[in-house]
């Protein structure tokens, strides 16, 4: 036997039993997006490498070590998208749909990061993302948080998730903060691990994100971002907090929340689900008011978030049971019945388009087909054999209810099945 080829490490198949949960979640997400007046945008999975380098930042983990980058047959450097915001902005600028207007957009699809795979961290994963353009105030940050909060409520998982918020201020205040952080960490260099020593020269804010228990004390006493905020960012953050309070959305302020992408400014947030273990960030976002101009568009304020579908599916799967069973299973006995059966199923589908009807399509005998019907979870089996064809009837056998089987005319069968519609 030939050796079977396995999927790439960190890239998952999603089998039918699991897609039921994904479809349920995706339906809820689409409905929420529609409720809030967001429109779907689709953009390519591959972009020019430079796009991500210019926006996410060359010193970030994503760009410096996690991108799937390759040279194509034309000699161009291309990259599988590691996230959606940047492609969305690129598409928005190119299509001329951002300038001088308000846009509320969403997308859903696969993203790729060459991270070390572990539970909840994959190399191909899926994000549902929302990006809004043209609104500078904190109300749109609040609207995004309300949307996500509504999602948790609909899924019944709100008690498992905590919202952390922070403000990163403007680019200018971040430079001041960064300088002071570097001075502080240089003074305490002996307490830093190797990774953080490296980051001191590249991305010192990310040191605050370190999970190393030996570094928690030095991080705790480091200068804090809120002390550096400019007046405008402070007012923006205060207004956002008031809106969240008014909506009774509970949040924690985490002054160490800096995010792993360079394009953020002002509001940032993460929704954490402790239950997920080490990879516990379920959803994250914030403002990126400079990005559109940075990528060649006219300056446009912007904000958004993205949530990881693998992580959300894990929580929802543990929370509820979703099964999909057919309504009707059609059993046919004999060659003539087999042909008629296929046509009968078509007629039933014409009359009852919402029902799930499975035809056995099997040359197996009655017993085998009946076993399949029962295993399928169908509510009823319809039986078509020589006797039924001769008398122009269909036999109905209830598979989940304790009722005697009946033989009915087509019109009577329709009436009976209408209640499953
Ligand atoms: P992010 O924090 O990099 O932000 O990713 C958002 C979410 O994607 C995470 O909270 C997590 O649930 C999921 N995620 C990220 N990496 C992985 C992985 N390797 N495996 C499984 N799930 C993962 C962004 O991507 C920003 N674009 C969010 C945003 C949109 N900000 C503004 N607009």
GROMACS .gro file of C-alpha atoms and ligand atoms in nm:
model
  454
    1UNK     CA    1   0.000   0.000   0.000
    2UNK     CA    2   0.131   0.347  -0.086
    3UNK     CA    3   0.237   0.560   0.206
    4UNK     CA    4  -0.034   0.814   0.291
    5UNK     CA    5   0.051   1.183   0.283
    6UNK     CA    6  -0.027   1.382   0.596
    7UNK     CA    7  -0.148   1.742   0.625
    8UNK     CA    8   0.112   2.011   0.700
    9UNK     CA    9   0.183   2.043   1.073
   10UNK     CA   10  -0.040   2.305   1.234
   11UNK     CA   11  -0.292   2.297   0.950
   12UNK     CA   12  -0.614   2.122   1.040
   13UNK     CA   13  -0.884   1.934   0.856
   14UNK     CA   14  -1.227   2.024   0.986
   15UNK     CA   15  -1.444   1.713   0.968
   16UNK     CA   16  -1.825   1.719   0.917
   17UNK     CA   17  -1.897   1.663   1.289
   18UNK     CA   18  -1.698   1.982   1.361
   19UNK     CA   19  -1.817   2.191   1.068
   20UNK     CA   20  -2.162   2.180   1.227
   21UNK     CA   21  -2.023   2.396   1.509
   22UNK     CA   22  -1.833   2.621   1.266
   23UNK     CA   23  -2.143   2.676   1.054
   24UNK     CA   24  -2.348   2.760   1.361
   25UNK     CA   25  -2.087   3.013   1.478
   26UNK     CA   26  -2.047   3.160   1.128
   27UNK     CA   27  -2.425   3.198   1.093
   28UNK     CA   28  -2.440   3.387   1.424
   29UNK     CA   29  -2.146   3.608   1.319
   30UNK     CA   30  -2.302   3.692   0.982
   31UNK     CA   31  -2.631   3.776   1.147
   32UNK     CA   32  -2.467   4.005   1.404
   33UNK     CA   33  -2.267   4.179   1.130
   34UNK     CA   34  -2.592   4.233   0.937
   35UNK     CA   35  -2.769   4.360   1.251
   36UNK     CA   36  -2.506   4.630   1.295
   37UNK     CA   37  -2.500   4.729   0.926
   38UNK     CA   38  -2.161   4.577   0.835
   39UNK     CA   39  -2.089   4.457   0.481
   40UNK     CA   40  -1.869   4.167   0.379
   41UNK     CA   41  -1.543   4.230   0.196
   42UNK     CA   42  -1.331   3.956   0.037
   43UNK     CA   43  -0.966   4.004  -0.052
   44UNK     CA   44  -0.685   3.769  -0.158
   45UNK     CA   45  -0.511   3.523   0.070
   46UNK     CA   46  -0.174   3.620  -0.084
   47UNK     CA   47  -0.034   3.974  -0.103
   48UNK     CA   48   0.300   4.137  -0.180
   49UNK     CA   49   0.533   4.076   0.117
   50UNK     CA   50   0.610   4.447   0.140
   51UNK     CA   51   0.248   4.520   0.235
   52UNK     CA   52   0.282   4.330   0.562
   53UNK     CA   53   0.634   4.454   0.632
   54UNK     CA   54   0.524   4.817   0.595
   55UNK     CA   55   0.221   4.786   0.822
   56UNK     CA   56   0.259   4.511   1.082
   57UNK     CA   57   0.621   4.617   1.141
   58UNK     CA   58   0.950   4.445   1.048
   59UNK     CA   59   1.051   4.394   1.410
   60UNK     CA   60   0.729   4.220   1.516
   61UNK     CA   61   0.726   3.842   1.568
   62UNK     CA   62   0.474   3.803   1.287
   63UNK     CA   63   0.690   3.969   1.021
   64UNK     CA   64   1.033   3.872   1.151
   65UNK     CA   65   0.970   3.501   1.197
   66UNK     CA   66   0.617   3.383   1.128
   67UNK     CA   67   0.528   3.472   0.771
   68UNK     CA   68   0.487   3.218   0.492
   69UNK     CA   69   0.688   3.404   0.230
   70UNK     CA   70   0.795   3.270  -0.108
   71UNK     CA   71   0.918   3.390  -0.444
   72UNK     CA   72   0.672   3.314  -0.723
   73UNK     CA   73   0.750   3.228  -1.084
   74UNK     CA   74   0.782   3.597  -1.173
   75UNK     CA   75   1.042   3.650  -0.903
   76UNK     CA   76   0.800   3.851  -0.682
   77UNK     CA   77   0.814   3.808  -0.305
   78UNK     CA   78   0.465   3.708  -0.191
   79UNK     CA   79   0.325   3.620   0.152
   80UNK     CA   80   0.024   3.423   0.275
   81UNK     CA   81  -0.175   3.674   0.482
   82UNK     CA   82  -0.092   3.643   0.852
   83UNK     CA   83  -0.399   3.852   0.945
   84UNK     CA   84  -0.682   4.042   0.774
   85UNK     CA   85  -0.659   4.410   0.865
   86UNK     CA   86  -0.377   4.496   0.628
   87UNK     CA   87  -0.528   4.324   0.323
   88UNK     CA   88  -0.861   4.487   0.403
   89UNK     CA   89  -0.700   4.832   0.412
   90UNK     CA   90  -0.506   4.763   0.091
   91UNK     CA   91  -0.826   4.652  -0.085
   92UNK     CA   92  -1.019   4.950   0.052
   93UNK     CA   93  -0.760   5.198  -0.076
   94UNK     CA   94  -0.726   5.026  -0.415
   95UNK     CA   95  -1.103   5.009  -0.467
   96UNK     CA   96  -1.149   5.370  -0.356
   97UNK     CA   97  -1.410   5.279  -0.095
   98UNK     CA   98  -1.254   5.439   0.214
   99UNK     CA   99  -1.200   5.806   0.146
  100UNK     CA  100  -1.459   6.061   0.260
  101UNK     CA  101  -1.709   5.801   0.369
  102UNK     CA  102  -1.789   5.570   0.656
  103UNK     CA  103  -1.736   5.201   0.587
  104UNK     CA  104  -1.831   4.916   0.815
  105UNK     CA  105  -1.673   4.596   0.681
  106UNK     CA  106  -1.630   4.233   0.789
  107UNK     CA  107  -1.443   3.932   0.656
  108UNK     CA  108  -1.396   3.568   0.744
  109UNK     CA  109  -1.126   3.335   0.625
  110UNK     CA  110  -0.796   3.155   0.674
  111UNK     CA  111  -0.479   3.328   0.796
  112UNK     CA  112  -0.128   3.178   0.808
  113UNK     CA  113   0.149   3.214   1.066
  114UNK     CA  114   0.450   2.986   1.100
  115UNK     CA  115   0.424   2.963   1.479
  116UNK     CA  116   0.514   2.660   1.689
  117UNK     CA  117   0.190   2.460   1.681
  118UNK     CA  118   0.020   2.375   2.008
  119UNK     CA  119  -0.338   2.357   2.136
  120UNK     CA  120  -0.514   2.673   2.014
  121UNK     CA  121  -0.215   2.788   1.808
  122UNK     CA  122  -0.209   2.676   1.447
  123UNK     CA  123  -0.026   2.761   1.127
  124UNK     CA  124  -0.348   2.791   0.933
  125UNK     CA  125  -0.626   2.937   1.142
  126UNK     CA  126  -0.942   3.133   1.071
  127UNK     CA  127  -1.043   3.482   1.173
  128UNK     CA  128  -1.370   3.669   1.167
  129UNK     CA  129  -1.270   4.033   1.146
  130UNK     CA  130  -1.446   4.368   1.150
  131UNK     CA  131  -1.292   4.695   1.029
  132UNK     CA  132  -1.457   5.038   1.036
  133UNK     CA  133  -1.324   5.339   0.847
  134UNK     CA  134  -1.399   5.710   0.879
  135UNK     CA  135  -1.504   5.728   1.244
  136UNK     CA  136  -1.252   5.887   1.483
  137UNK     CA  137  -1.454   5.883   1.808
  138UNK     CA  138  -1.462   5.629   2.091
  139UNK     CA  139  -1.823   5.537   2.009
  140UNK     CA  140  -1.710   5.310   1.726
  141UNK     CA  141  -1.461   5.139   1.959
  142UNK     CA  142  -1.756   5.087   2.195
  143UNK     CA  143  -1.979   4.959   1.913
  144UNK     CA  144  -1.719   4.694   1.826
  145UNK     CA  145  -1.701   4.586   2.188
  146UNK     CA  146  -2.083   4.577   2.209
  147UNK     CA  147  -2.091   4.353   1.900
  148UNK     CA  148  -1.848   4.106   2.049
  149UNK     CA  149  -2.027   4.114   2.381
  150UNK     CA  150  -2.353   4.037   2.199
  151UNK     CA  151  -2.182   3.740   2.035
  152UNK     CA  152  -2.072   3.597   2.370
  153UNK     CA  153  -2.427   3.644   2.500
  154UNK     CA  154  -2.589   3.470   2.203
  155UNK     CA  155  -2.343   3.181   2.233
  156UNK     CA  156  -2.402   3.168   2.609
  157UNK     CA  157  -2.032   3.196   2.694
  158UNK     CA  158  -2.012   3.550   2.836
  159UNK     CA  159  -1.928   3.426   3.186
  160UNK     CA  160  -1.611   3.257   3.051
  161UNK     CA  161  -1.454   3.564   2.893
  162UNK     CA  162  -1.287   3.875   3.034
  163UNK     CA  163  -1.229   4.200   2.847
  164UNK     CA  164  -0.897   4.381   2.895
  165UNK     CA  165  -0.851   4.733   2.758
  166UNK     CA  166  -0.567   4.981   2.731
  167UNK     CA  167  -0.473   5.295   2.542
  168UNK     CA  168  -0.145   5.322   2.351
  169UNK     CA  169  -0.181   5.696   2.287
  170UNK     CA  170  -0.034   5.855   1.975
  171UNK     CA  171   0.283   5.760   1.789
  172UNK     CA  172   0.464   6.054   1.954
  173UNK     CA  173   0.372   5.957   2.312
  174UNK     CA  174   0.471   5.600   2.237
  175UNK     CA  175   0.820   5.715   2.135
  176UNK     CA  176   0.862   5.891   2.472
  177UNK     CA  177   0.731   5.587   2.655
  178UNK     CA  178   0.953   5.354   2.456
  179UNK     CA  179   1.263   5.560   2.540
  180UNK     CA  180   1.186   5.551   2.912
  181UNK     CA  181   1.114   5.179   2.899
  182UNK     CA  182   1.451   5.114   2.734
  183UNK     CA  183   1.630   5.320   3.003
  184UNK     CA  184   1.444   5.130   3.278
  185UNK     CA  185   1.505   4.782   3.132
  186UNK     CA  186   1.872   4.862   3.061
  187UNK     CA  187   1.911   4.948   3.429
  188UNK     CA  188   1.757   4.609   3.514
  189UNK     CA  189   1.917   4.413   3.231
  190UNK     CA  190   2.017   4.122   3.457
  191UNK     CA  191   1.655   4.043   3.522
  192UNK     CA  192   1.568   4.004   3.153
  193UNK     CA  193   1.567   3.673   2.970
  194UNK     CA  194   1.742   3.632   2.633
  195UNK     CA  195   1.428   3.695   2.432
  196UNK     CA  196   1.361   4.023   2.614
  197UNK     CA  197   1.725   4.135   2.580
  198UNK     CA  198   1.684   4.093   2.205
  199UNK     CA  199   1.355   4.284   2.213
  200UNK     CA  200   1.515   4.572   2.403
  201UNK     CA  201   1.672   4.685   2.077
  202UNK     CA  202   1.388   4.593   1.845
  203UNK     CA  203   1.048   4.609   2.013
  204UNK     CA  204   1.084   4.698   2.386
  205UNK     CA  205   0.707   4.735   2.442
  206UNK     CA  206   0.668   4.362   2.376
  207UNK     CA  207   0.883   4.286   2.683
  208UNK     CA  208   0.575   4.387   2.884
  209UNK     CA  209   0.392   4.094   2.724
  210UNK     CA  210   0.642   3.835   2.852
  211UNK     CA  211   0.487   3.542   3.038
  212UNK     CA  212   0.820   3.446   3.200
  213UNK     CA  213   0.740   3.420   3.575
  214UNK     CA  214   1.094   3.535   3.668
  215UNK     CA  215   1.037   3.865   3.489
  216UNK     CA  216   0.699   3.958   3.635
  217UNK     CA  217   0.845   4.173   3.912
  218UNK     CA  218   1.066   4.380   3.680
  219UNK     CA  219   0.768   4.424   3.444
  220UNK     CA  220   0.538   4.523   3.730
  221UNK     CA  221   0.765   4.812   3.831
  222UNK     CA  222   0.830   4.933   3.476
  223UNK     CA  223   0.700   5.277   3.365
  224UNK     CA  224   0.332   5.256   3.277
  225UNK     CA  225   0.174   5.363   2.949
  226UNK     CA  226  -0.123   5.551   3.105
  227UNK     CA  227   0.122   5.796   3.271
  228UNK     CA  228   0.244   5.901   2.926
  229UNK     CA  229  -0.087   5.951   2.747
  230UNK     CA  230  -0.150   6.282   2.575
  231UNK     CA  231  -0.464   6.477   2.667
  232UNK     CA  232  -0.663   6.374   2.358
  233UNK     CA  233  -0.596   6.002   2.403
  234UNK     CA  234  -0.685   6.029   2.772
  235UNK     CA  235  -1.022   6.189   2.689
  236UNK     CA  236  -1.086   5.927   2.419
  237UNK     CA  237  -1.009   5.645   2.665
  238UNK     CA  238  -1.223   5.800   2.942
  239UNK     CA  239  -1.519   5.836   2.704
  240UNK     CA  240  -1.483   5.474   2.595
  241UNK     CA  241  -1.481   5.360   2.958
  242UNK     CA  242  -1.799   5.566   3.024
  243UNK     CA  243  -1.973   5.402   2.726
  244UNK     CA  244  -1.876   5.055   2.848
  245UNK     CA  245  -1.992   5.139   3.201
  246UNK     CA  246  -2.325   5.265   3.066
  247UNK     CA  247  -2.372   4.939   2.877
  248UNK     CA  248  -2.270   4.745   3.191
  249UNK     CA  249  -1.986   4.573   3.012
  250UNK     CA  250  -1.728   4.460   3.259
  251UNK     CA  251  -1.362   4.529   3.173
  252UNK     CA  252  -1.019   4.528   3.329
  253UNK     CA  253  -0.764   4.797   3.248
  254UNK     CA  254  -0.437   4.628   3.158
  255UNK     CA  255  -0.163   4.893   3.121
  256UNK     CA  256   0.071   4.620   2.989
  257UNK     CA  257  -0.150   4.532   2.696
  258UNK     CA  258   0.054   4.642   2.392
  259UNK     CA  259  -0.052   4.399   2.113
  260UNK     CA  260   0.184   4.227   1.872
  261UNK     CA  261   0.126   4.444   1.566
  262UNK     CA  262   0.277   4.789   1.514
  263UNK     CA  263  -0.016   4.965   1.350
  264UNK     CA  264  -0.219   5.027   1.666
  265UNK     CA  265  -0.273   5.359   1.841
  266UNK     CA  266  -0.506   5.477   2.114
  267UNK     CA  267  -0.760   5.206   2.212
  268UNK     CA  268  -0.650   4.841   2.220
  269UNK     CA  269  -0.827   4.545   2.377
  270UNK     CA  270  -0.827   4.168   2.413
  271UNK     CA  271  -1.094   3.923   2.522
  272UNK     CA  272  -0.938   3.646   2.727
  273UNK     CA  273  -1.088   3.302   2.795
  274UNK     CA  274  -0.886   3.143   3.076
  275UNK     CA  275  -1.041   2.807   2.990
  276UNK     CA  276  -0.842   2.795   2.665
  277UNK     CA  277  -0.513   2.749   2.853
  278UNK     CA  278  -0.187   2.899   2.725
  279UNK     CA  279  -0.341   3.042   2.406
  280UNK     CA  280  -0.623   3.224   2.577
  281UNK     CA  281  -0.675   3.534   2.358
  282UNK     CA  282  -1.005   3.478   2.184
  283UNK     CA  283  -1.054   3.813   2.019
  284UNK     CA  284  -0.843   4.128   1.987
  285UNK     CA  285  -0.851   4.468   1.828
  286UNK     CA  286  -0.820   4.840   1.855
  287UNK     CA  287  -0.765   5.163   1.662
  288UNK     CA  288  -0.515   5.211   1.381
  289UNK     CA  289  -0.570   5.571   1.270
  290UNK     CA  290  -0.236   5.602   1.085
  291UNK     CA  291  -0.246   5.282   0.879
  292UNK     CA  292  -0.451   5.396   0.579
  293UNK     CA  293  -0.215   5.689   0.514
  294UNK     CA  294   0.086   5.469   0.584
  295UNK     CA  295  -0.026   5.235   0.305
  296UNK     CA  296  -0.075   5.517   0.056
  297UNK     CA  297  -0.439   5.616   0.112
  298UNK     CA  298  -0.574   5.951   0.231
  299UNK     CA  299  -0.559   5.975   0.611
  300UNK     CA  300  -0.867   5.794   0.746
  301UNK     CA  301  -0.940   5.702   1.107
  302UNK     CA  302  -0.995   5.329   1.153
  303UNK     CA  303  -1.063   5.063   1.413
  304UNK     CA  304  -1.144   4.693   1.420
  305UNK     CA  305  -1.105   4.354   1.578
  306UNK     CA  306  -1.060   3.989   1.485
  307UNK     CA  307  -1.154   3.671   1.663
  308UNK     CA  308  -1.002   3.327   1.623
  309UNK     CA  309  -1.257   3.073   1.506
  310UNK     CA  310  -1.061   2.763   1.617
  311UNK     CA  311  -1.051   2.897   1.973
  312UNK     CA  312  -1.415   2.999   1.968
  313UNK     CA  313  -1.522   2.663   1.820
  314UNK     CA  314  -1.341   2.487   2.103
  315UNK     CA  315  -1.538   2.678   2.366
  316UNK     CA  316  -1.871   2.638   2.187
  317UNK     CA  317  -1.815   2.264   2.132
  318UNK     CA  318  -1.758   2.215   2.504
  319UNK     CA  319  -2.067   2.423   2.578
  320UNK     CA  320  -2.338   2.276   2.357
  321UNK     CA  321  -2.429   1.979   2.139
  322UNK     CA  322  -2.513   2.033   1.775
  323UNK     CA  323  -2.624   1.742   1.559
  324UNK     CA  324  -2.757   1.726   1.209
  325UNK     CA  325  -3.001   1.449   1.122
  326UNK     CA  326  -3.212   1.401   0.809
  327UNK     CA  327  -3.591   1.420   0.819
  328UNK     CA  328  -3.658   1.141   0.573
  329UNK     CA  329  -3.467   0.831   0.458
  330UNK     CA  330  -3.599   0.665   0.145
  331UNK     CA  331  -3.565   0.287   0.120
  332UNK     CA  332  -3.631   0.114  -0.210
  333UNK     CA  333  -3.662  -0.257  -0.278
  334UNK     CA  334  -3.616  -0.382  -0.634
  335UNK     CA  335  -3.483  -0.225  -0.952
  336UNK     CA  336  -3.803  -0.046  -1.059
  337UNK     CA  337  -3.856   0.098  -0.711
  338UNK     CA  338  -3.496   0.220  -0.708
  339UNK     CA  339  -3.552   0.431  -1.017
  340UNK     CA  340  -3.895   0.552  -0.906
  341UNK     CA  341  -3.755   0.628  -0.561
  342UNK     CA  342  -3.506   0.881  -0.696
  343UNK     CA  343  -3.788   1.062  -0.878
  344UNK     CA  344  -4.015   1.041  -0.574
  345UNK     CA  345  -3.746   1.208  -0.364
  346UNK     CA  346  -3.725   1.488  -0.622
  347UNK     CA  347  -4.103   1.538  -0.603
  348UNK     CA  348  -4.086   1.552  -0.224
  349UNK     CA  349  -3.806   1.810  -0.243
  350UNK     CA  350  -4.015   2.018  -0.485
  351UNK     CA  351  -4.306   2.023  -0.239
  352UNK     CA  352  -4.105   2.046   0.086
  353UNK     CA  353  -3.783   2.234   0.002
  354UNK     CA  354  -3.671   2.273   0.363
  355UNK     CA  355  -3.665   1.902   0.446
  356UNK     CA  356  -3.350   1.693   0.441
  357UNK     CA  357  -3.428   1.381   0.238
  358UNK     CA  358  -3.172   1.105   0.186
  359UNK     CA  359  -3.224   0.839  -0.077
  360UNK     CA  360  -3.054   0.512   0.002
  361UNK     CA  361  -2.906   0.482  -0.353
  362UNK     CA  362  -2.795   0.139  -0.243
  363UNK     CA  363  -2.831  -0.198  -0.402
  364UNK     CA  364  -2.836  -0.352  -0.053
  365UNK     CA  365  -3.145  -0.538   0.063
  366UNK     CA  366  -3.422  -0.400   0.281
  367UNK     CA  367  -3.252  -0.497   0.609
  368UNK     CA  368  -2.926  -0.321   0.524
  369UNK     CA  369  -3.103  -0.010   0.403
  370UNK     CA  370  -3.320  -0.006   0.711
  371UNK     CA  371  -3.012  -0.022   0.933
  372UNK     CA  372  -2.865   0.277   0.747
  373UNK     CA  373  -3.195   0.464   0.782
  374UNK     CA  374  -3.196   0.407   1.157
  375UNK     CA  375  -2.831   0.502   1.196
  376UNK     CA  376  -2.883   0.823   0.998
  377UNK     CA  377  -3.107   0.956   1.274
  378UNK     CA  378  -3.390   1.025   1.026
  379UNK     CA  379  -3.733   1.081   1.174
  380UNK     CA  380  -3.912   0.854   0.925
  381UNK     CA  381  -3.826   0.596   0.663
  382UNK     CA  382  -4.026   0.592   0.343
  383UNK     CA  383  -4.041   0.249   0.183
  384UNK     CA  384  -4.103   0.186  -0.183
  385UNK     CA  385  -4.121  -0.178  -0.301
  386UNK     CA  386  -4.314  -0.384  -0.557
  387UNK     CA  387  -4.633  -0.377  -0.348
  388UNK     CA  388  -4.620   0.003  -0.307
  389UNK     CA  389  -4.562   0.058  -0.680
  390UNK     CA  390  -4.847  -0.171  -0.772
  391UNK     CA  391  -5.090   0.004  -0.536
  392UNK     CA  392  -4.948   0.356  -0.593
  393UNK     CA  393  -4.873   0.406  -0.224
  394UNK     CA  394  -4.573   0.473  -0.001
  395UNK     CA  395  -4.512   0.302   0.332
  396UNK     CA  396  -4.411   0.528   0.619
  397UNK     CA  397  -4.220   0.384   0.911
  398UNK     CA  398  -4.163   0.602   1.216
  399UNK     CA  399  -3.806   0.565   1.338
  400UNK     CA  400  -3.813   0.781   1.652
  401UNK     CA  401  -4.176   0.753   1.763
  402UNK     CA  402  -4.367   0.452   1.884
  403UNK     CA  403  -4.634   0.461   1.611
  404UNK     CA  404  -4.752   0.186   1.374
  405UNK     CA  405  -4.633   0.203   1.015
  406UNK     CA  406  -4.883   0.332   0.761
  407UNK     CA  407  -4.924   0.311   0.385
  408UNK     CA  408  -5.032   0.639   0.227
  409UNK     CA  409  -5.089   0.812  -0.106
  410UNK     CA  410  -4.830   1.070  -0.220
  411UNK     CA  411  -5.054   1.365  -0.121
  412UNK     CA  412  -5.106   1.215   0.226
  413UNK     CA  413  -4.731   1.163   0.269
  414UNK     CA  414  -4.677   1.531   0.185
  415UNK     CA  415  -4.931   1.628   0.451
  416UNK     CA  416  -4.761   1.405   0.706
  417UNK     CA  417  -4.413   1.543   0.627
  418UNK     CA  418  -4.529   1.904   0.629
  419UNK     CA  419  -4.504   1.903   1.006
  420UNK     CA  420  -4.127   1.847   0.980
  421UNK     CA  421  -4.094   2.147   0.746
  422LIG     P1  422  -0.427   3.907   1.656
  422LIG     O1  423  -0.430   3.932   1.803
  422LIG     O2  424  -0.296   3.877   1.597
  422LIG     O3  425  -0.491   4.035   1.588
  422LIG     O4  426  -0.526   3.789   1.621
  422LIG     C1  427  -0.662   3.793   1.654
  422LIG     C2  428  -0.710   3.657   1.703
  422LIG     O5  429  -0.678   3.556   1.606
  422LIG     C3  430  -0.642   3.610   1.831
  422LIG     O6  431  -0.705   3.666   1.945
  422LIG     C4  432  -0.665   3.460   1.823
  422LIG     O7  433  -0.795   3.423   1.867
  422LIG     C5  434  -0.655   3.432   1.674
  422LIG     N1  435  -0.520   3.382   1.641
  422LIG     C6  436  -0.407   3.453   1.618
  422LIG     N2  437  -0.304   3.371   1.590
  422LIG     C7  438  -0.352   3.245   1.593
  422LIG     C8  439  -0.295   3.114   1.572
  422LIG     N3  440  -0.168   3.097   1.538
  422LIG     N4  441  -0.376   3.006   1.586
  422LIG     C9  442  -0.507   3.020   1.619
  422LIG     N5  443  -0.566   3.140   1.640
  422LIG    C10  444  -0.490   3.250   1.627
  422LIG    C11  445  -0.504   4.052   1.454
  422LIG     O8  446  -0.486   3.966   1.373
  422LIG    C12  447  -0.557   4.189   1.415
  422LIG     N6  448  -0.565   4.193   1.269
  422LIG    C13  449  -0.691   4.215   1.480
  422LIG    C14  450  -0.750   4.346   1.438
  422LIG    C15  451  -0.845   4.366   1.343
  422LIG     N7  452  -0.716   4.464   1.487
  422LIG    C16  453  -0.785   4.559   1.425
  422LIG     N8  454  -0.863   4.499   1.337
   0.00000   0.00000   0.00000
